[in-house]
Coordinates of C-alpha atoms in Angstrom, one line a residue:
X103 CA 13.3 11.3 6.6
X104 CA 11.2 8.1 6.1
X105 CA 12.2 5.9 3.2
X106 CA 9.7 3.3 1.9
X107 CA 10.7 0.3 -0.2
X108 CA 8.0 -1.9 -1.8
X109 CA 8.5 -5.5 -2.9
X110 CA 6.5 -8.5 -3.9
X111 CA 5.0 -7.4 -7.2
X112 CA 5.1 -9.5 -10.3
X113 CA 3.1 -11.3 -12.9
X114 CA 0.2 -13.5 -11.8
X115 CA -2.7 -15.2 -13.5
X116 CA -6.3 -14.0 -13.0
X117 CA -7.6 -15.4 -9.7
X118 CA -4.1 -15.6 -8.3
X119 CA -2.6 -14.0 -5.2
X120 CA 0.3 -11.8 -4.3
X121 CA 1.5 -10.3 -1.0
X122 CA 3.2 -6.9 -1.2
X123 CA 5.6 -5.7 1.4
X124 CA 6.7 -2.2 2.3
X125 CA 9.7 -1.8 4.5
X126 CA 10.1 1.6 6.2
X127 CA 13.2 3.2 7.7
X128 CA 13.2 5.2 10.9
X129 CA 12.3 4.5 14.5
X130 CA 8.8 6.2 14.5
X131 CA 7.1 3.8 12.1
X132 CA 4.3 3.0 14.6
X133 CA 3.2 6.7 14.6
X134 CA 2.4 6.7 10.9
X135 CA -0.8 6.0 9.1
X136 CA 0.1 3.6 6.3
X137 CA -1.6 3.2 3.0
X138 CA -1.4 1.4 -0.3
X139 CA -2.2 3.3 -3.5
X140 CA -2.2 2.1 -7.1
X141 CA -1.9 3.7 -10.5
X142 CA -2.9 2.1 -13.8
X143 CA -1.7 3.4 -17.1
X144 CA -3.7 6.5 -18.1
X145 CA -5.4 6.7 -14.8
X146 CA -5.1 8.8 -11.6
X147 CA -3.4 7.3 -8.6
X148 CA -6.1 5.9 -6.3
X149 CA -6.2 4.8 -2.7
X150 CA -6.5 1.0 -2.1
X151 CA -6.3 0.5 1.6
X152 CA -5.3 2.2 4.8
X153 CA -4.2 1.1 8.3
X154 CA -3.9 3.4 11.2
X155 CA -1.3 3.3 14.0
X156 CA -3.9 1.5 16.1
X157 CA -4.5 -1.1 13.5
X158 CA -7.8 0.0 12.1
X159 CA -8.3 -0.7 8.4
X160 CA -10.2 0.8 5.6
X161 CA -10.6 -0.4 2.0
X162 CA -12.1 1.0 -1.2
X163 CA -15.1 -1.0 -2.4
X164 CA -13.4 -2.6 -5.4
X165 CA -11.0 -4.5 -3.1
X166 CA -13.2 -5.3 -0.1
X167 CA -13.2 -9.0 0.5
X168 CA -10.2 -9.6 -1.7
X169 CA -7.3 -7.5 -0.2
X170 CA -6.2 -7.1 3.3
X171 CA -3.7 -4.6 4.8
X172 CA -1.6 -5.3 7.9
X173 CA 1.4 -4.0 9.7
X174 CA 4.2 -5.3 11.9
X175 CA 5.5 -2.3 13.8
X176 CA 8.4 -4.4 15.2
X177 CA 9.6 -4.9 11.7
X178 CA 8.7 -1.5 10.4
X179 CA 6.7 -3.2 7.6
X180 CA 3.3 -2.9 6.1
X181 CA 1.7 -5.6 3.9
X182 CA -1.0 -5.9 1.3
X183 CA -2.3 -9.4 0.8
X184 CA -4.1 -9.5 -2.6
X185 CA -6.4 -12.5 -3.5
X186 CA -8.7 -13.2 -6.4
X187 CA -6.7 -10.8 -8.6
X188 CA -8.2 -9.7 -11.9
X189 CA -6.7 -7.8 -14.9
X190 CA -8.3 -4.6 -13.6
X191 CA -5.9 -4.8 -10.6
X192 CA -2.9 -4.3 -12.9
X193 CA -1.1 -1.2 -11.8
X194 CA 1.9 0.1 -10.0
X195 CA 1.3 -0.2 -6.3
X196 CA 2.7 2.5 -4.0
X197 CA 3.3 2.5 -0.3
X198 CA 2.5 5.7 1.5
X199 CA 3.1 7.0 5.0
X200 CA 1.7 10.0 6.6
X201 CA 1.4 11.8 10.0
X202 CA 0.4 15.1 11.4
X203 CA 2.6 17.1 13.7
X204 CA 1.5 20.4 15.2
X205 CA -0.8 21.0 12.3
X206 CA 1.8 20.0 9.7
X207 CA 1.3 17.1 7.4
X208 CA 4.2 14.8 6.5
X209 CA 3.8 12.4 3.5
X210 CA 6.2 9.8 2.1
X211 CA 6.0 7.6 -0.9
X212 CA 7.8 4.5 -2.0
X213 CA 9.1 3.9 -5.5
X214 CA 6.3 1.5 -6.4
X215 CA 6.1 -2.1 -7.4
X216 CA 4.5 -3.4 -10.6
X217 CA 1.6 -5.8 -10.4
X218 CA 0.4 -7.4 -13.6
X219 CA -2.5 -9.7 -13.8
X220 CA -2.7 -11.5 -17.1
X221 CA -3.0 -14.9 -18.7

């Protein structure tokens, strides 16, 4: 079973930057599509960014130009570089891994890391 551990969250001022990391266990990390989600208080969990096994990336509109997702398959790690942070980015950020095998979907979640953007 894949285990995901996020790190890098914390308190930053508006306009600041953070880089989140997600370390994954297992030897098949490169086969997974990796994503970052976030959940603010009182809101549904929402997708932030996705990177495929081939390195293609997708972002939701509210983070385009500010966030970037990347992966290092040799280190079994996915990153989320967050720049120009604003208070609306405050949320728990979750790492997610998924893959399909013979029509079956496998999904794994990390425990989350808190990002707080405040003066």
